CSV table of C-alpha atoms and ligand atoms in Angstrom, one decimal:
chain,number,residue,atom,x,y,z
A,472,MET,CA,0.0,0.0,0.1
A,473,THR,CA,1.4,3.4,-0.8
A,474,ASN,CA,1.3,6.4,1.4
A,475,THR,CA,-1.5,8.1,-0.5
A,476,GLU,CA,-3.7,5.0,0.0
A,477,ASN,CA,-2.9,5.0,3.8
A,478,THR,CA,-4.3,8.5,4.2
A,479,ARG,CA,-7.4,8.0,2.3
A,480,LYS,CA,-10.6,8.0,4.4
A,481,THR,CA,-13.1,5.1,4.3
A,482,ILE,CA,-16.7,5.3,3.3
A,483,LEU,CA,-19.1,2.6,4.0
A,484,SER,CA,-22.7,1.9,3.1
A,485,GLY,CA,-25.3,-0.8,2.4
A,486,ILE,CA,-28.6,-1.4,0.5
A,487,GLN,CA,-31.2,-4.0,1.2
A,488,PRO,CA,-31.9,-6.6,-1.6
A,489,THR,CA,-35.6,-6.1,-1.2
A,490,ASN,CA,-36.9,-5.4,-4.7
A,491,THR,CA,-35.0,-3.8,-7.4
A,492,PRO,CA,-33.2,-0.6,-6.3
A,493,HIS,CA,-35.2,2.6,-7.5
A,494,LEU,CA,-34.3,6.1,-8.5
A,495,GLY,CA,-34.3,7.2,-4.9
A,496,ASN,CA,-31.8,4.6,-3.8
A,497,TYR,CA,-29.6,5.4,-7.0
A,498,LEU,CA,-29.6,9.3,-6.5
A,499,GLY,CA,-29.6,9.3,-2.7
A,500,ALA,CA,-27.1,6.6,-2.2
A,501,THR,CA,-25.5,4.3,-4.8
A,502,LYS,CA,-24.5,6.9,-7.3
A,503,ASN,CA,-22.5,8.6,-4.6
A,504,TRP,CA,-20.7,5.4,-3.7
A,505,VAL,CA,-19.6,5.0,-7.3
A,506,ASP,CA,-18.5,8.6,-7.5
A,507,MET,CA,-16.7,8.5,-4.1
A,508,GLN,CA,-14.6,5.5,-5.2
A,509,ALA,CA,-12.0,7.8,-6.8
A,510,SER,CA,-11.2,9.5,-3.6
A,511,TYR,CA,-12.1,7.1,-0.7
A,512,ASP,CA,-11.4,3.5,0.3
A,513,CYS,CA,-15.0,2.2,-0.3
A,514,VAL,CA,-16.7,-0.7,1.5
A,515,CYS,CA,-20.2,-1.4,0.2
A,516,PHE,CA,-22.5,-4.4,0.7
A,517,VAL,CA,-25.9,-5.9,0.1
A,518,ALA,CA,-27.7,-5.9,3.5
A,519,ASP,CA,-29.4,-9.2,3.4
A,520,LEU,CA,-29.5,-9.6,7.1
A,521,HIS,CA,-31.4,-6.5,7.5
A,522,ALA,CA,-33.8,-7.8,4.9
A,523,ILE,CA,-35.0,-10.7,6.9
A,524,THR,CA,-36.4,-8.5,9.6
A,525,VAL,CA,-39.5,-8.7,7.2
A,526,ARG,CA,-40.5,-12.2,6.1
A,527,GLN,CA,-38.9,-12.9,2.7
A,528,ASP,CA,-39.4,-15.6,0.1
A,529,PRO,CA,-36.1,-17.5,0.5
A,530,ALA,CA,-35.6,-18.3,-3.2
A,531,LYS,CA,-36.5,-14.7,-4.2
A,532,LEU,CA,-34.2,-13.2,-1.5
A,533,ARG,CA,-31.3,-15.3,-2.8
A,534,ALA,CA,-32.1,-14.1,-6.5
A,535,GLN,CA,-32.4,-10.6,-5.4
A,536,THR,CA,-29.2,-10.6,-3.4
A,537,ARG,CA,-27.2,-11.7,-6.5
A,538,GLN,CA,-29.2,-9.2,-8.5
A,539,THR,CA,-28.6,-6.3,-6.3
A,540,TYR,CA,-24.9,-7.2,-6.1
A,541,ALA,CA,-24.8,-7.3,-10.0
A,542,LEU,CA,-26.7,-3.9,-10.2
A,543,LEU,CA,-24.1,-2.2,-7.9
A,544,MET,CA,-21.4,-3.4,-10.2
A,545,ALA,CA,-23.3,-2.3,-13.3
A,546,MET,CA,-23.7,1.2,-11.8
A,547,GLY,CA,-20.0,1.4,-11.6
A,548,MET,CA,-18.9,-0.1,-8.3
A,549,ASP,CA,-15.5,-1.7,-9.0
A,550,ALA,CA,-15.2,-5.0,-7.2
A,551,ASP,CA,-11.4,-4.9,-7.5
A,552,LYS,CA,-10.8,-1.4,-6.3
A,553,SER,CA,-13.5,-1.3,-3.6
A,554,ILE,CA,-14.7,-3.9,-1.2
A,555,LEU,CA,-18.1,-5.1,-2.4
A,556,PHE,CA,-19.8,-8.0,-0.6
A,557,VAL,CA,-22.9,-9.6,0.8
A,558,GLN,CA,-23.4,-8.9,4.5
A,559,SER,CA,-24.2,-12.4,5.7
A,560,HIS,CA,-21.0,-13.7,4.0
A,561,ASN,CA,-19.0,-12.0,6.8
A,562,HIS,CA,-20.1,-13.3,10.2
A,563,HIS,CA,-18.4,-10.6,12.0
A,564,HIS,CA,-21.5,-8.4,11.4
A,565,ALA,CA,-23.7,-10.5,13.5
A,566,GLU,CA,-21.1,-11.0,16.1
A,567,LEU,CA,-20.4,-7.3,16.7
A,568,ASN,CA,-24.2,-6.7,16.6
A,569,TRP,CA,-24.4,-8.8,19.8
A,570,VAL,CA,-21.7,-6.8,21.7
A,571,LEU,CA,-23.1,-3.4,20.5
A,572,SER,CA,-26.6,-4.5,21.6
A,573,CYS,CA,-25.2,-4.4,25.1
A,574,PHE,CA,-24.3,-0.9,24.5
A,575,THR,CA,-27.6,0.2,23.0
A,576,GLN,CA,-30.5,1.6,25.3
A,577,PHE,CA,-33.9,0.3,24.9
A,578,GLY,CA,-35.3,3.8,24.9
A,579,GLU,CA,-33.0,4.8,22.0
A,580,LEU,CA,-34.3,1.9,19.9
A,581,SER,CA,-37.9,2.8,20.7
A,582,ARG,CA,-37.4,6.4,19.5
A,583,MET,CA,-36.3,5.2,15.8
A,584,THR,CA,-38.9,6.6,13.5
A,585,GLN,CA,-38.5,3.7,11.0
A,586,PHE,CA,-39.4,1.2,13.8
A,587,LYS,CA,-42.3,3.2,14.9
A,588,ASP,CA,-43.6,3.5,11.3
A,589,LYS,CA,-43.2,-0.2,10.6
A,590,SER,CA,-44.5,-1.2,14.1
A,591,SER,CA,-47.6,0.9,13.8
A,592,LYS,CA,-48.6,-0.9,10.5
A,593,GLY,CA,-49.3,-4.3,12.3
A,594,GLU,CA,-48.5,-6.1,15.5
A,595,ASP,CA,-48.1,-9.4,13.8
A,596,SER,CA,-45.1,-8.6,11.9
A,597,MET,CA,-43.2,-7.3,14.9
A,598,ASN,CA,-40.1,-9.1,15.8
A,599,ALA,CA,-36.9,-8.3,17.9
A,600,GLY,CA,-34.8,-8.0,14.8
A,601,LEU,CA,-37.0,-5.1,13.6
A,602,PHE,CA,-36.4,-3.4,16.9
A,603,THR,CA,-32.7,-4.0,17.0
A,604,TYR,CA,-32.0,-3.4,13.3
A,605,PRO,CA,-30.2,-0.1,13.9
A,606,THR,CA,-27.8,-1.8,16.2
A,607,LEU,CA,-26.8,-4.2,13.4
A,608,GLN,CA,-26.3,-1.1,11.2
A,609,ALA,CA,-24.0,0.4,13.7
A,610,ALA,CA,-22.0,-2.9,13.7
A,611,ASP,CA,-21.9,-2.7,9.9
A,612,ILE,CA,-20.4,0.7,10.0
A,613,LEU,CA,-18.1,0.5,13.1
A,614,LEU,CA,-16.4,-2.8,12.0
A,615,TYR,CA,-14.8,-1.0,9.2
A,616,GLN,CA,-13.8,2.1,11.2
A,617,ALA,CA,-15.7,4.2,8.5
A,618,ASP,CA,-15.3,7.9,8.4
A,619,LEU,CA,-18.2,8.7,6.2
A,620,VAL,CA,-21.5,6.9,5.5
A,621,PRO,CA,-23.2,8.0,2.2
A,622,VAL,CA,-26.9,7.5,2.6
A,623,GLY,CA,-30.3,9.1,1.9
A,624,ALA,CA,-31.8,11.4,4.5
A,625,ASP,CA,-34.1,8.5,6.0
A,626,GLN,CA,-31.0,6.9,7.4
A,627,LYS,CA,-29.9,10.0,9.4
A,628,GLN,CA,-31.4,8.8,12.8
A,629,HIS,CA,-29.7,5.5,12.4
A,630,LEU,CA,-26.4,7.2,11.8
A,631,GLU,CA,-26.9,9.3,14.9
A,632,LEU,CA,-27.4,6.1,17.0
A,633,SER,CA,-24.3,4.6,15.4
A,634,ARG,CA,-22.3,7.6,16.5
A,635,ASN,CA,-23.7,7.4,20.0
A,636,ILE,CA,-22.8,3.8,20.4
A,637,ALA,CA,-19.3,4.3,19.1
A,638,VAL,CA,-18.9,7.2,21.7
A,639,ARG,CA,-20.3,5.3,24.5
A,640,PHE,CA,-18.1,2.3,23.8
A,641,ASN,CA,-14.9,4.6,23.4
A,642,ASN,CA,-15.9,6.2,26.8
A,643,ALA,CA,-16.3,3.0,28.6
A,644,TYR,CA,-12.9,1.8,27.5
A,645,SER,CA,-10.6,3.8,25.4
A,646,PRO,CA,-10.7,5.1,21.8
A,647,THR,CA,-11.5,2.0,19.8
A,648,LEU,CA,-14.2,2.9,17.3
A,649,VAL,CA,-14.1,5.7,14.7
A,650,VAL,CA,-17.2,7.8,15.1
A,651,PRO,CA,-18.7,8.1,11.6
A,652,GLU,CA,-20.2,11.1,9.9
A,653,PRO,CA,-23.2,10.8,7.7
A,654,HIS,CA,-22.9,12.0,4.1
A,655,ILE,CA,-26.3,13.1,2.8
A,656,PRO,CA,-26.8,14.8,-0.5
A,657,LYS,CA,-28.7,18.0,-0.1
A,658,ALA,CA,-30.8,18.1,-3.2
A,659,VAL,CA,-31.4,14.4,-3.6
A,660,GLY,CA,-31.1,12.9,-0.2
A,661,LYS,CA,-34.9,12.4,-0.2
A,662,ILE,CA,-36.4,11.6,-3.6
A,663,MET,CA,-40.2,11.9,-3.5
A,664,SER,CA,-42.8,9.4,-4.8
A,665,LEU,CA,-44.0,10.4,-8.3
A,666,SER,CA,-47.6,9.9,-7.4
A,667,GLU,CA,-47.6,11.4,-3.9
A,668,PRO,CA,-44.8,13.9,-3.9
A,669,THR,CA,-45.0,14.7,-0.1
A,670,LYS,CA,-44.0,11.1,0.6
A,671,LYS,CA,-40.6,9.6,-0.1
A,672,MET,CA,-40.0,7.2,-3.0
A,673,SER,CA,-40.0,3.7,-1.4
A,674,LYS,CA,-39.4,0.2,-2.4
A,675,SER,CA,-42.4,-1.1,-0.5
A,676,ASP,CA,-44.9,1.3,-2.2
A,677,ASP,CA,-47.8,-0.7,-3.7
A,678,ASN,CA,-48.4,1.7,-6.4
A,679,PRO,CA,-46.0,0.8,-9.2
A,680,ASN,CA,-46.3,4.3,-10.6
A,681,ALA,CA,-44.9,5.9,-7.5
A,682,SER,CA,-41.3,4.8,-8.1
A,683,VAL,CA,-39.1,4.2,-11.0
A,684,SER,CA,-36.9,0.9,-10.9
A,685,VAL,CA,-33.3,1.0,-12.2
A,686,LEU,CA,-34.5,-1.8,-14.5
A,687,ASP,CA,-37.6,-0.2,-15.8
A,688,GLU,CA,-37.6,0.0,-19.6
A,689,ARG,CA,-37.3,3.3,-21.3
A,690,ASP,CA,-41.0,3.6,-22.3
A,691,VAL,CA,-42.1,2.6,-18.8
A,692,ILE,CA,-39.9,5.2,-17.3
A,693,ILE,CA,-41.2,8.0,-19.5
A,694,ARG,CA,-44.8,6.9,-19.1
A,695,LYS,CA,-44.4,6.9,-15.2
A,696,PHE,CA,-42.9,10.5,-15.3
A,697,LYS,CA,-45.7,11.7,-17.6
A,698,ARG,CA,-48.1,10.6,-14.8
A,699,ALA,CA,-46.2,12.3,-12.1
A,700,VAL,CA,-48.4,14.3,-9.9
A,701,THR,CA,-47.5,18.1,-10.0
A,702,ASP,CA,-49.7,21.2,-9.4
A,703,SER,CA,-52.0,23.4,-11.4
A,704,GLU,CA,-49.8,26.5,-11.4
A,705,ALA,CA,-48.1,25.7,-14.7
A,706,GLN,CA,-44.8,27.2,-13.5
A,707,ILE,CA,-41.7,25.2,-13.6
A,708,CYS,CA,-39.8,26.8,-10.7
A,709,TYR,CA,-38.2,25.4,-7.6
A,710,ARG,CA,-39.8,26.6,-4.2
A,711,GLU,CA,-38.3,24.9,-1.1
A,712,GLU,CA,-40.5,24.2,1.7
A,713,ASP,CA,-43.7,24.9,-0.5
A,714,GLU,CA,-45.8,21.7,-0.4
A,715,ALA,CA,-47.8,22.7,-3.4
A,716,LYS,CA,-44.6,22.6,-5.3
A,717,ALA,CA,-43.4,19.3,-4.0
A,718,GLY,CA,-44.0,17.5,-7.3
A,719,ILE,CA,-42.1,20.1,-9.5
A,720,ASN,CA,-39.4,20.6,-6.9
A,721,ASN,CA,-38.8,16.7,-7.0
A,722,LEU,CA,-38.7,16.6,-10.7
A,723,LEU,CA,-36.4,19.6,-11.0
A,724,SER,CA,-34.1,17.9,-8.4
A,725,ILE,CA,-34.1,14.7,-10.4
A,726,TYR,CA,-33.5,16.4,-13.8
A,727,ALA,CA,-30.6,18.4,-12.4
A,728,ALA,CA,-29.1,15.3,-10.7
A,729,VAL,CA,-29.3,13.1,-13.7
A,730,THR,CA,-28.1,15.7,-16.3
A,731,GLY,CA,-25.5,17.3,-13.9
A,732,LYS,CA,-27.0,20.7,-14.3
A,733,ALA,CA,-27.8,23.1,-11.5
A,734,VAL,CA,-31.5,23.4,-10.6
A,735,ALA,CA,-31.5,27.0,-11.6
A,736,GLU,CA,-30.2,25.9,-15.0
A,737,ALA,CA,-32.9,23.4,-15.4
A,738,GLU,CA,-35.5,26.2,-14.5
A,739,ALA,CA,-34.2,28.4,-17.2
A,740,GLU,CA,-34.2,25.6,-19.7
A,741,PHE,CA,-37.9,24.9,-19.2
A,742,ALA,CA,-39.1,28.5,-18.5
A,743,GLY,CA,-42.4,29.1,-20.3
A,744,ARG,CA,-42.8,25.4,-21.4
A,745,GLY,CA,-45.5,23.1,-20.4
A,746,TYR,CA,-45.6,20.5,-17.7
A,747,GLY,CA,-46.2,17.6,-20.1
A,748,GLU,CA,-43.1,18.5,-22.1
A,749,PHE,CA,-41.0,19.0,-19.0
A,750,LYS,CA,-42.1,15.7,-17.5
A,751,GLU,CA,-41.3,13.8,-20.6
A,752,ALA,CA,-37.8,15.3,-20.7
A,753,VAL,CA,-37.2,14.3,-17.1
A,754,GLY,CA,-38.3,10.7,-17.9
A,755,ALA,CA,-35.9,10.6,-21.0
A,756,ALA,CA,-33.0,12.0,-19.0
A,757,VAL,CA,-33.5,9.3,-16.3
A,758,ALA,CA,-33.9,6.5,-19.0
A,759,ASP,CA,-30.6,7.9,-20.7
A,760,VAL,CA,-28.8,7.3,-17.3
A,761,PHE,CA,-30.3,3.9,-16.6
A,762,GLU,CA,-29.8,2.6,-20.1
A,763,PRO,CA,-26.1,1.7,-19.9
A,764,VAL,CA,-26.5,0.3,-16.3
A,765,GLN,CA,-29.2,-2.0,-17.7
A,766,ARG,CA,-26.9,-3.1,-20.6
A,767,GLU,CA,-24.1,-3.8,-18.2
A,768,TYR,CA,-26.4,-5.7,-15.7
A,769,ALA,CA,-27.8,-7.9,-18.5
A,770,ARG,CA,-24.2,-8.9,-19.3
A,771,LEU,CA,-23.1,-9.4,-15.7
A,772,ILE,CA,-26.1,-11.4,-14.4
A,773,GLU,CA,-25.5,-14.1,-17.1
A,774,ASP,CA,-22.1,-14.8,-15.5
A,775,LYS,CA,-23.0,-16.3,-12.1
A,776,ALA,CA,-19.4,-17.8,-11.7
A,777,HIS,CA,-17.9,-14.3,-12.1
A,778,LEU,CA,-20.4,-12.7,-9.7
A,779,ASP,CA,-19.9,-15.4,-7.1
A,780,ALA,CA,-16.2,-15.1,-7.3
A,781,CYS,CA,-16.4,-11.3,-6.8
A,782,MET,CA,-18.6,-11.9,-3.8
A,783,LYS,CA,-16.3,-14.4,-2.2
A,784,SER,CA,-13.2,-12.2,-2.7
A,785,GLY,CA,-15.1,-9.2,-1.5
A,786,ALA,CA,-16.1,-11.0,1.7
A,787,GLN,CA,-12.7,-12.3,2.4
A,788,ARG,CA,-11.2,-8.7,2.1
A,789,ALA,CA,-14.0,-7.3,4.3
A,790,MET,CA,-13.2,-9.9,6.9
A,791,ARG,CA,-9.6,-9.0,7.0
A,792,ILE,CA,-10.6,-5.5,8.3
A,793,SER,CA,-13.5,-6.4,10.3
A,794,GLY,CA,-11.7,-9.2,12.0
A,795,LYS,CA,-9.3,-6.7,13.5
A,796,THR,CA,-12.0,-4.5,14.9
A,797,LEU,CA,-14.0,-7.4,16.3
A,798,ALA,CA,-10.8,-8.8,18.1
A,799,LYS,CA,-10.1,-5.3,19.6
A,800,VAL,CA,-13.7,-5.1,20.7
A,801,TYR,CA,-13.8,-8.6,22.2
A,802,ARG,CA,-10.5,-7.8,24.1
A,803,LYS,CA,-11.7,-4.5,25.4
A,804,VAL,CA,-15.0,-5.9,26.9
A,805,GLY,CA,-13.0,-8.7,28.5
A,806,LEU,CA,-13.8,-11.8,26.4
A,807,LEU,CA,-11.0,-14.4,26.8
A,808,SER,CA,-9.0,-15.1,23.8
A,809,ILE,CA,-7.2,-18.4,23.1
A,810,ASP,CA,-5.4,-17.2,20.0
A,811,ASN,CA,-1.9,-16.9,21.5
B,1978,TYM,P1,-32.4,0.9,1.9
B,1978,TYM,O1,-32.1,-0.4,1.2
B,1978,TYM,O2,-33.8,1.2,2.4
B,1978,TYM,O3,-31.8,2.1,1.0
B,1978,TYM,C1,-30.6,2.1,0.3
B,1978,TYM,C2,-30.2,3.6,0.4
B,1978,TYM,O4,-31.1,4.4,-0.5
B,1978,TYM,C3,-31.4,5.5,0.3
B,1978,TYM,N1,-32.7,5.9,-0.1
B,1978,TYM,C4,-33.2,7.1,-0.6
B,1978,TYM,N2,-32.4,8.1,-0.9
B,1978,TYM,C5,-33.1,9.1,-1.4
B,1978,TYM,N3,-34.4,9.2,-1.7
B,1978,TYM,C6,-35.2,8.2,-1.4
B,1978,TYM,N4,-36.5,8.2,-1.6
B,1978,TYM,C7,-34.6,6.9,-0.8
B,1978,TYM,N5,-35.0,5.8,-0.4
B,1978,TYM,C8,-33.9,5.2,0.0
B,1978,TYM,C9,-31.3,5.1,1.8
B,1978,TYM,O5,-31.2,6.3,2.6
B,1978,TYM,C10,-30.2,4.2,1.7
B,1978,TYM,O6,-28.9,5.0,1.9
B,1978,TYM,N6,-30.6,0.3,6.6
B,1978,TYM,C11,-30.2,0.6,5.2
B,1978,TYM,C12,-29.2,-0.4,4.7
B,1978,TYM,C13,-28.0,-0.4,5.6
B,1978,TYM,C14,-26.9,0.4,5.8
B,1978,TYM,C15,-26.1,0.0,6.7
B,1978,TYM,C16,-26.8,1.8,5.3
B,1978,TYM,C17,-27.6,-1.5,6.3
B,1978,TYM,N7,-26.6,-1.3,7.1
B,1978,TYM,C18,-24.8,0.6,7.1
B,1978,TYM,C19,-25.7,2.5,5.7
B,1978,TYM,C20,-24.7,1.9,6.5
B,1978,TYM,C21,-31.5,0.5,4.3
B,1978,TYM,O7,-32.4,-0.2,4.7
B,1978,TYM,O8,-31.3,1.0,3.2
């Protein structure tokens, strides 16, 4: 390793393999992982252990795990340069989770809004894993001594908890765990639903028109954007905090992010033009970005042996780093080691 590599900071992030990633996952998270590879050591994974907090069809989960992994590569994650793996292939995550659960307060977990949202939807599906989900997320992050965690805005509270757990552990013993910073993109940290623009775009939305999947075909993408809910003002302008403008704000943010333009530039480009034309242009711009990803994905998913070899090597490289942190943590808390 050269000196420059030694001084590089580490970023870490994960995505659940529940359904195909959507435009929100892409703009809020995965696109940034890809872009940040050039200047950071990057550890990224498919969070399959998190996915089983909700009952999954086993065969489907296995297929989606490989699919999500292939999609990350198709988006530009470099499995040689970065560490790209599947969470359950590294048992250190589950092990550190246990130790950190002894450093997480019941009250802290009860206050997590994602838990409160999910639990309010039905008592039957409630399980302890759903409750302790954020502690596993803290283990994911702290195992790699990550400096920055690129995520969407919905993960902010989980990141706060990870920081609190790290600080609590360090205070109880001595500095052991790096306290991570969230990295949330300002404009696209929360991409909204196309059909209800005051709600975030979500994989679990029952309405297929609410979100755009990375694997949607071009005409499907354009059709969904054409149907996007806006307002009756007929003005393509960005007005932050104005709920009536939520639809247009969302579309302008998406257009700016996928074309690399500033929002003001996008406003100028569409000044005086109709919503129909604008929505179609946003759809076309999104389809242009997803087209090469889809082509590369189609190629990668055919080569199962290559994907599995990448997953295996990714997990081995991940374990070399996480093993060191886990050993330190075990020693600090007083677990007896029989390795020399
Ligand atoms: P997940 O799978 O729900 O989402 C993956 C990433 O996509 C972001 N995201 C969004 N960003 C912008 N707009 C949206 N509408 C939108 N919806 C989702 C999420 O914020 C996330 O960054 N718990 C995590 C996975 C995880 C993780 C980790 C993340 C497990 N361990 C450690 C970071 C670090 C999750 O369920 O993400």
